[in-house]
Short mmCIF file of C-alpha atoms and ligand atoms in Angstrom, two decimals:
data_model
loop_
_atom_site.label_atom_id
_atom_site.label_comp_id
_atom_site.label_asym_id
_atom_site.label_seq_id
_atom_site.Cartn_x
_atom_site.Cartn_y
_atom_site.Cartn_z
CA UNK A 1 6.33 32.76 26.80
CA UNK A 2 4.76 29.61 27.57
CA UNK A 3 2.26 29.08 30.60
CA UNK A 4 2.34 25.81 32.50
CA UNK A 5 0.69 24.86 35.55
CA UNK A 6 2.65 25.81 38.64
CA UNK A 7 1.97 25.34 42.30
CA UNK A 8 2.01 28.28 44.71
CA UNK A 9 5.80 28.64 44.73
CA UNK A 10 5.85 28.84 41.12
CA UNK A 11 7.35 25.43 40.56
CA UNK A 12 6.23 22.90 37.75
CA UNK A 13 5.16 20.04 39.99
CA UNK A 14 6.37 16.30 39.16
CA UNK A 15 4.07 14.26 37.12
CA UNK A 16 1.69 12.46 38.65
CA UNK A 17 1.46 15.00 41.64
CA UNK A 18 -1.91 15.82 42.96
CA UNK A 19 -2.26 19.36 42.50
CA UNK A 20 -5.45 20.28 44.44
CA UNK A 21 -8.06 17.74 45.59
CA UNK A 22 -8.09 15.25 42.59
CA UNK A 23 -6.44 17.29 40.27
CA UNK A 24 -3.24 15.74 39.10
CA UNK A 25 -0.51 16.47 36.69
CA UNK A 26 -0.27 14.27 33.67
CA UNK A 27 2.71 15.35 31.56
CA UNK A 28 2.70 14.89 27.61
CA UNK A 29 5.78 13.17 28.06
CA UNK A 30 8.07 12.45 30.84
CA UNK A 31 11.95 12.05 29.86
CA UNK A 32 12.94 12.03 33.53
CA UNK A 33 10.95 9.06 34.46
CA UNK A 34 12.70 7.10 31.43
CA UNK A 35 16.28 8.41 32.65
CA UNK A 36 15.57 7.26 36.14
CA UNK A 37 14.43 3.67 35.14
CA UNK A 38 17.85 3.32 33.51
CA UNK A 39 20.00 5.42 35.31
CA UNK A 40 22.79 3.28 36.10
CA UNK A 41 23.37 1.79 32.92
CA UNK A 42 23.35 5.51 31.00
CA UNK A 43 25.59 7.05 33.49
CA UNK A 44 28.10 4.07 33.15
CA UNK A 45 28.24 4.65 29.25
CA UNK A 46 28.43 8.39 29.61
CA UNK A 47 31.19 7.86 31.97
CA UNK A 48 33.11 5.40 29.95
CA UNK A 49 32.90 7.97 27.18
CA UNK A 50 34.12 10.86 29.44
CA UNK A 51 37.20 8.60 30.55
CA UNK A 52 37.99 7.76 26.95
CA UNK A 53 38.28 11.49 25.82
CA UNK A 54 36.72 10.34 22.44
CA UNK A 55 34.21 12.90 22.10
CA UNK A 56 33.12 13.18 18.19
CA UNK A 57 32.92 9.95 15.93
CA UNK A 58 35.26 6.85 17.08
CA UNK A 59 34.30 3.64 18.62
CA UNK A 60 30.99 4.51 20.55
CA UNK A 61 29.64 6.14 17.04
CA UNK A 62 30.64 2.67 15.17
CA UNK A 63 29.48 0.42 17.64
CA UNK A 64 26.02 2.28 17.81
CA UNK A 65 25.90 2.40 13.98
CA UNK A 66 26.33 -1.18 13.71
CA UNK A 67 23.84 -2.30 16.40
CA UNK A 68 21.00 0.35 14.67
CA UNK A 69 21.66 -0.77 10.99
CA UNK A 70 21.45 -4.56 12.41
CA UNK A 71 18.06 -3.50 14.63
CA UNK A 72 16.45 -2.34 11.47
CA UNK A 73 18.03 -4.95 9.12
CA UNK A 74 19.94 -2.36 6.95
CA UNK A 75 23.26 -2.70 5.36
CA UNK A 76 24.42 0.62 6.83
CA UNK A 77 23.82 3.23 9.18
CA UNK A 78 25.27 6.51 9.34
CA UNK A 79 24.91 8.75 12.55
CA UNK A 80 24.37 12.29 12.08
CA UNK A 81 23.90 15.30 13.99
CA UNK A 82 19.85 15.36 13.59
CA UNK A 83 17.12 13.98 11.91
CA UNK A 84 17.07 17.55 9.81
CA UNK A 85 20.94 16.78 8.78
CA UNK A 86 19.60 12.99 8.12
CA UNK A 87 17.06 14.25 5.53
CA UNK A 88 19.34 17.00 4.03
CA UNK A 89 22.26 14.65 3.68
CA UNK A 90 19.84 12.14 2.18
CA UNK A 91 18.29 14.51 -0.36
CA UNK A 92 22.40 15.34 -1.58
CA UNK A 93 23.07 11.79 -1.59
CA UNK A 94 20.05 11.21 -3.93
CA UNK A 95 21.46 13.97 -6.06
CA UNK A 96 18.46 16.31 -5.38
CA UNK A 97 19.57 19.72 -7.01
CA UNK A 98 18.93 23.29 -6.58
CA UNK A 99 15.70 23.97 -8.31
CA UNK A 100 14.53 20.52 -8.67
CA UNK A 101 11.19 19.74 -6.87
CA UNK A 102 10.66 17.44 -3.96
CA UNK A 103 6.84 16.08 -2.85
CA UNK A 104 6.30 16.39 0.92
CA UNK A 105 3.41 15.83 2.87
CA UNK A 106 1.72 18.91 4.00
CA UNK A 107 1.24 17.32 7.48
CA UNK A 108 4.45 16.76 8.98
CA UNK A 109 7.23 18.43 11.30
CA UNK A 110 8.38 21.58 9.34
CA UNK A 111 11.95 19.69 9.00
CA UNK A 112 10.67 17.71 6.43
CA UNK A 113 10.03 20.49 4.03
CA UNK A 114 12.81 22.77 5.54
CA UNK A 115 15.66 19.86 4.50
CA UNK A 116 14.30 20.31 1.09
CA UNK A 117 14.73 24.16 1.23
CA UNK A 118 18.12 23.99 2.46
CA UNK A 119 19.57 21.73 -0.41
CA UNK A 120 18.17 24.58 -2.59
CA UNK A 121 15.31 22.57 -4.08
CA UNK A 122 11.87 23.41 -3.89
CA UNK A 123 9.38 21.45 -1.39
CA UNK A 124 5.80 20.87 -3.41
CA UNK A 125 3.24 20.01 -0.74
CA UNK A 126 0.69 17.04 -1.50
CA UNK A 127 -2.35 16.41 0.84
CA UNK A 128 -2.52 13.42 3.13
CA UNK A 129 -5.05 10.35 3.55
CA UNK A 130 -7.84 10.84 5.67
CA UNK A 131 -7.88 7.65 7.23
CA UNK A 132 -3.90 6.63 7.38
CA UNK A 133 -2.69 10.64 7.75
CA UNK A 134 0.03 9.62 5.07
CA UNK A 135 1.09 10.91 1.91
CA UNK A 136 -1.70 10.68 -0.46
CA UNK A 137 -0.72 9.08 -3.50
CA UNK A 138 -3.26 10.62 -5.89
CA UNK A 139 -2.42 13.94 -4.73
CA UNK A 140 0.99 13.14 -5.20
CA UNK A 141 0.61 12.12 -8.74
CA UNK A 142 -1.46 15.47 -9.14
CA UNK A 143 1.46 17.74 -8.29
CA UNK A 144 4.31 15.60 -9.98
CA UNK A 145 6.00 17.91 -12.65
CA UNK A 146 8.84 17.85 -15.07
CA UNK A 147 11.03 19.46 -12.37
CA UNK A 148 10.17 16.61 -9.79
CA UNK A 149 13.07 14.64 -8.53
CA UNK A 150 12.26 12.89 -5.20
CA UNK A 151 9.42 12.08 -2.99
CA UNK A 152 9.65 12.24 0.76
CA UNK A 153 6.80 9.88 2.71
CA UNK A 154 6.57 10.27 6.36
CA UNK A 155 6.05 7.59 8.57
CA UNK A 156 3.86 9.84 10.78
CA UNK A 157 3.27 9.58 14.77
CA UNK A 158 5.03 6.62 14.09
CA UNK A 159 2.64 4.60 11.95
CA UNK A 160 4.68 3.01 9.19
CA UNK A 161 3.31 3.87 5.75
CA UNK A 162 2.90 1.14 3.10
CA UNK A 163 5.01 2.39 0.47
CA UNK A 164 3.98 -0.21 -2.54
CA UNK A 165 1.79 2.26 -4.33
CA UNK A 166 4.06 5.31 -4.10
CA UNK A 167 6.86 3.08 -5.00
CA UNK A 168 5.10 1.92 -8.12
CA UNK A 169 4.45 5.96 -8.93
CA UNK A 170 7.77 6.78 -8.23
CA UNK A 171 9.37 3.81 -10.63
CA UNK A 172 6.92 4.99 -13.57
CA UNK A 173 8.35 8.69 -13.39
CA UNK A 174 11.62 7.67 -12.58
CA UNK A 175 11.58 9.58 -9.12
CA UNK A 176 13.55 8.68 -6.09
CA UNK A 177 11.49 8.08 -2.55
CA UNK A 178 13.46 9.25 0.68
CA UNK A 179 12.02 7.87 3.61
CA UNK A 180 11.17 10.28 6.60
CA UNK A 181 11.14 7.80 9.73
CA UNK A 182 11.72 10.32 12.13
CA UNK A 183 9.15 9.05 14.25
CA UNK A 184 9.07 5.41 13.36
CA UNK A 185 11.81 3.60 14.62
CA UNK A 186 11.12 0.17 15.30
CA UNK A 187 8.06 -0.31 12.95
CA UNK A 188 7.61 -2.58 9.94
CA UNK A 189 5.28 -3.17 6.90
CA UNK A 190 4.58 -7.08 6.21
CA UNK A 191 7.36 -7.86 8.36
CA UNK A 192 10.12 -5.50 6.66
CA UNK A 193 11.30 -3.11 9.18
CA UNK A 194 11.44 0.58 8.27
CA UNK A 195 15.15 1.47 7.59
CA UNK A 196 15.64 -2.00 5.55
CA UNK A 197 13.78 -1.07 2.14
CA UNK A 198 16.83 -0.13 0.42
CA UNK A 199 15.78 3.24 0.15
CA UNK A 200 17.39 6.33 2.03
CA UNK A 201 15.91 6.32 5.34
CA UNK A 202 15.99 9.36 8.02
CA UNK A 203 15.74 8.98 11.53
CA UNK A 204 15.58 11.48 14.27
CA UNK A 205 16.83 10.60 17.94
CA UNK A 206 15.71 14.19 19.09
CA UNK A 207 15.08 13.50 23.06
CA UNK A 208 11.33 13.31 22.67
CA UNK A 209 11.20 10.65 19.83
CA UNK A 210 10.53 6.94 20.69
CA UNK A 211 14.15 6.18 20.42
CA UNK A 212 15.56 9.92 21.95
CA UNK A 213 19.02 10.79 22.56
CA UNK A 214 20.07 13.59 25.46
CA UNK A 215 20.76 16.07 22.81
CA UNK A 216 20.16 16.25 19.00
CA UNK A 217 20.91 13.24 16.86
CA UNK A 218 19.89 11.35 13.77
CA UNK A 219 20.89 8.58 11.22
CA UNK A 220 20.35 7.68 7.62
CA UNK A 221 20.36 3.94 6.78
CA UNK A 222 21.04 2.69 3.46
CA UNK A 223 21.72 -0.78 1.79
CA UNK A 224 24.23 0.87 -0.83
CA UNK A 225 28.00 1.11 0.00
CA UNK A 226 28.50 4.17 -2.01
CA UNK A 227 25.71 6.19 -0.75
CA UNK A 228 26.92 5.07 3.11
CA UNK A 229 30.02 6.11 2.08
CA UNK A 230 29.05 9.43 0.77
CA UNK A 231 27.03 9.91 3.76
CA UNK A 232 29.87 9.40 5.74
CA UNK A 233 32.13 12.07 3.79
CA UNK A 234 28.93 14.39 3.64
CA UNK A 235 28.63 14.67 7.50
CA UNK A 236 32.35 15.64 8.13
CA UNK A 237 33.28 18.19 5.61
CA UNK A 238 33.95 15.68 2.90
CA UNK A 239 36.80 14.52 4.46
CA UNK A 240 37.96 11.21 4.18
CA UNK A 241 41.17 11.64 6.04
CA UNK A 242 42.27 14.26 8.25
CA UNK A 243 42.58 17.83 6.35
CA UNK A 244 41.60 16.04 3.11
CA UNK A 245 38.51 17.44 1.37
CA UNK A 246 37.02 15.07 -1.60
CA UNK A 247 33.66 17.03 -1.66
CA UNK A 248 32.21 20.16 0.28
CA UNK A 249 30.16 18.68 2.93
CA UNK A 250 29.18 19.79 6.08
CA UNK A 251 29.68 19.40 10.22
CA UNK A 252 27.18 16.84 11.10
CA UNK A 253 28.61 14.44 13.11
CA UNK A 254 26.87 12.04 15.91
CA UNK A 255 28.67 12.69 19.02
CA UNK A 256 30.20 9.97 21.12
CA UNK A 257 28.04 10.77 24.25
CA UNK A 258 24.67 10.47 22.36
CA UNK A 259 26.02 7.22 20.68
CA UNK A 260 26.71 5.66 23.63
CA UNK A 261 23.42 6.90 25.48
CA UNK A 262 21.45 5.48 22.06
CA UNK A 263 23.16 2.00 22.59
CA UNK A 264 21.95 1.72 25.84
CA UNK A 265 18.40 2.83 24.83
CA UNK A 266 18.57 0.21 22.02
CA UNK A 267 18.52 -2.78 24.64
CA UNK A 268 15.21 -1.19 25.88
CA UNK A 269 13.45 -0.24 23.25
CA UNK A 270 11.43 -3.14 22.11
CA UNK A 271 10.00 -3.34 25.45
CA UNK A 272 9.14 0.59 25.62
CA UNK A 273 7.38 0.32 22.25
CA UNK A 274 5.34 -2.68 23.52
CA UNK A 275 4.38 -0.27 26.42
CA UNK A 276 3.16 2.27 23.93
CA UNK A 277 0.95 0.04 21.92
CA UNK A 278 -0.50 -0.95 25.21
CA UNK A 279 -1.32 2.47 26.44
CA UNK A 280 -2.87 2.79 23.09
CA UNK A 281 -5.19 -0.08 23.60
CA UNK A 282 -6.34 1.25 26.83
CA UNK A 283 -6.87 4.86 25.11
CA UNK A 284 -8.83 3.04 22.12
CA UNK A 285 -10.88 1.03 24.59
CA UNK A 286 -11.72 3.97 26.28
CA UNK A 287 -12.67 5.90 23.33
CA UNK A 288 -14.25 3.39 21.15
CA UNK A 289 -17.82 4.49 20.01
CA UNK A 290 -17.04 8.11 21.78
CA UNK A 291 -17.23 11.45 19.81
CA UNK A 292 -13.50 11.51 20.10
CA UNK A 293 -12.32 9.71 17.17
CA UNK A 294 -9.14 7.28 17.48
CA UNK A 295 -6.38 6.18 14.96
CA UNK A 296 -6.52 2.52 13.67
CA UNK A 297 -4.33 0.32 16.29
CA UNK A 298 -2.69 -1.73 13.75
CA UNK A 299 -1.37 -5.13 15.34
CA UNK A 300 1.59 -6.35 13.78
CA UNK A 301 4.18 -3.79 14.63
CA UNK A 302 3.10 -1.45 11.68
CA UNK A 303 2.90 1.51 14.58
CA UNK A 304 5.21 2.48 17.73
CA UNK A 305 2.67 4.94 18.78
CA UNK A 306 5.42 7.46 19.37
CA UNK A 307 2.27 9.52 19.27
CA UNK A 308 -1.30 9.05 20.01
CA UNK A 309 -3.33 11.10 18.07
CA UNK A 310 -7.21 11.60 18.23
CA UNK A 311 -9.51 13.90 16.29
CA UNK A 312 -12.59 15.95 17.28
CA UNK A 313 -14.32 18.51 15.64
CA UNK A 314 -14.32 19.98 19.56
CA UNK A 315 -10.36 19.63 19.35
CA UNK A 316 -9.65 23.15 21.22
CA UNK A 317 -12.72 22.61 23.79
CA UNK A 318 -11.24 18.92 24.56
CA UNK A 319 -7.54 20.41 24.96
CA UNK A 320 -8.77 23.09 27.45
CA UNK A 321 -10.95 20.63 29.22
CA UNK A 322 -7.58 18.27 29.75
CA UNK A 323 -5.39 21.31 30.68
CA UNK A 324 -7.92 22.28 33.47
CA UNK A 325 -7.30 19.00 34.80
CA UNK A 326 -3.60 19.04 34.86
CA UNK A 327 -3.54 16.83 31.87
CA UNK A 328 -0.75 18.03 28.75
CA UNK A 329 -1.88 17.51 24.98
CA UNK A 330 0.09 18.52 21.89
CA UNK A 331 -1.25 19.31 18.45
CA UNK A 332 1.35 17.35 15.71
CA UNK A 333 0.84 19.73 13.90
CA UNK A 334 -1.13 23.02 14.21
CA UNK A 335 -0.20 24.77 10.92
CA UNK A 336 -0.18 22.78 7.91
CA UNK A 337 3.27 23.24 6.24
CA UNK A 338 2.32 24.88 3.00
CA UNK A 339 0.37 27.33 5.44
CA UNK A 340 3.42 28.22 7.40
CA UNK A 341 4.39 31.68 7.59
CA UNK A 342 7.98 30.57 5.97
CA UNK A 343 6.52 29.18 3.02
CA UNK A 344 3.76 31.71 2.61
CA UNK A 345 6.39 34.65 2.63
CA UNK A 346 8.04 32.36 -0.28
CA UNK A 347 4.85 32.56 -2.45
CA UNK A 348 3.43 29.11 -1.74
CA UNK A 349 -0.36 28.31 -2.29
CA UNK A 350 -2.55 29.22 0.42
CA UNK A 351 -5.56 28.13 2.18
CA UNK A 352 -8.16 25.72 0.40
CA UNK A 353 -5.20 23.98 -1.80
CA UNK A 354 -4.84 21.01 0.46
CA UNK A 355 -8.28 20.44 2.33
CA UNK A 356 -7.46 17.22 4.33
CA UNK A 357 -4.25 18.50 5.78
CA UNK A 358 -5.89 21.77 6.44
CA UNK A 359 -9.01 20.05 8.30
CA UNK A 360 -6.89 17.86 10.43
CA UNK A 361 -4.94 20.62 11.62
CA UNK A 362 -8.08 21.93 13.59
CA UNK A 363 -9.25 18.52 14.62
CA UNK A 364 -6.22 16.48 15.77
CA UNK A 365 -4.66 16.18 19.26
CA UNK A 366 -2.08 14.33 20.57
CA UNK A 367 -2.77 12.73 24.30
CA UNK A 368 0.09 12.18 26.62
CA UNK A 369 2.06 9.00 25.69
CA UNK A 370 5.27 7.76 26.81
CA UNK A 371 6.13 4.32 27.94
CA UNK A 372 6.48 5.04 31.68
CA UNK A 373 3.17 6.51 31.83
CA UNK A 374 1.63 4.95 35.03
CA UNK A 375 -1.85 2.78 35.58
CA UNK A 376 -2.90 5.73 37.62
CA UNK A 377 -2.14 8.27 35.15
CA UNK A 378 -3.74 6.53 32.61
CA UNK A 379 -7.14 6.07 34.59
CA UNK A 380 -7.09 9.74 35.42
CA UNK A 381 -6.76 10.70 31.59
CA UNK A 382 -9.20 7.87 30.87
CA UNK A 383 -11.82 9.26 33.19
CA UNK A 384 -11.23 12.81 31.99
CA UNK A 385 -11.99 11.59 28.41
CA UNK A 386 -14.94 10.00 29.50
CA UNK A 387 -16.41 12.91 31.21
CA UNK A 388 -15.75 15.15 28.18
CA UNK A 389 -17.02 12.45 25.73
CA UNK A 390 -20.46 11.91 28.00
CA UNK A 391 -20.86 15.49 27.95
CA UNK A 392 -20.17 15.89 24.30
CA UNK A 393 -22.96 13.17 23.70
CA UNK A 394 -25.39 15.87 23.84
CA UNK A 395 -23.67 17.89 21.25
CA UNK A 396 -23.59 14.85 19.08
CA UNK A 397 -25.03 16.46 16.09
CA UNK A 398 -22.23 18.86 15.64
CA UNK A 399 -19.52 16.20 15.37
CA UNK A 400 -18.51 14.66 12.11
CA UNK A 401 -17.14 11.37 11.20
CA UNK A 402 -13.51 10.27 11.45
C1 PLP B 501 8.77 13.65 10.52
C2 PLP B 501 9.91 14.71 10.91
N1 PLP B 501 10.77 14.76 10.51
C3 PLP B 501 12.02 15.47 10.49
C4 PLP B 501 12.46 15.64 12.15
C5 PLP B 501 13.41 16.59 12.36
O1 PLP B 501 14.50 15.79 13.24
P1 PLP B 501 15.21 16.68 14.07
O2 PLP B 501 14.63 17.47 15.41
O3 PLP B 501 16.40 15.59 15.03
O4 PLP B 501 15.92 17.37 13.47
C6 PLP B 501 11.20 15.40 12.97
C7 PLP B 501 11.55 15.57 14.40
O5 PLP B 501 11.65 16.80 15.01
C8 PLP B 501 10.05 14.73 12.68
O6 PLP B 501 9.09 14.54 13.50
#
């Protein structure tokens, strides 16, 4: 059971509510605030779908796919049921087969590895780089074997990963790269949007993502018409036409209501991402030189700050300190993938094998981050962070460098 702060009536208070005295509630993310800001557009779009009676696939999905592919500069976008499905279908399109090995970073959401397992392949966990927190290319090199077929880098926290070195390694070993961009819509590397590279790139529109639907949804982008066609078949029971099945696929279609909602949100996403970057800069300014270590703030659109993740070797104390002030935080992710119960039960290597990811799991903390985060809330979080950090100065010698 999750325990959340409640008021005397047992009701979780609205964001920004003064709980007692100077105590406020600052949620980690506030999806209702965003809905309220675009309520009319969303309601109108949803009503149109309801009136149309076209609930799965059809014009809304096609329209969104066209807008989405255009927005990332890809030739094709294929809408699917979730980010996890996007990864699974992309792996199948890349001909990853049962028994193949696929290298994934140890610090990611579980689905990155789970999708590999679900196509019958074996995830091989590599460590992450201590400064970018992205897949560490030298660690990848060290785990490549004769069975390796693909690598799945993750544009973690919304920071685009520069794939040049990884691509060179993949080329030299004839490996496929499939990008996990579940968190990175709207970012780019040297001006090339994530999704436009020509590699199969997988997006999640889970509600909490920076481009979030109002239910599960995802997409894969590609510049290859054959790959796109295969994705379309796979998501729809391998069926090019009703009751014809040319391959064994699955049911993982994007539904029309989600597509219509995402089309509305595409109109606002640049402004929302810009707000996130603005909030990130505010956090960075407050925390600069403090004992709480901050991520780099890339300036050219490489980061959308889907998450703002800080590091502290007093992470749990910081989390408790903020919670007692009504400020919600998250940990992305508390257990490195190779140490999760699921993979330990399958006999994967244990503690001590991927030191950076293992250390990160004890130090990282995600601060409240969403475009609608108000000045008052930011100020309130800022004050709390300063208090913690000032108190921490006295414990300075306990803190290690980022
Ligand atoms: C890095 C990463 N990969 C994959 C996924 C899976 O996406 P979904 O939840 O839409 O299945 C997520 C999101 O939850 C994610 O953050």
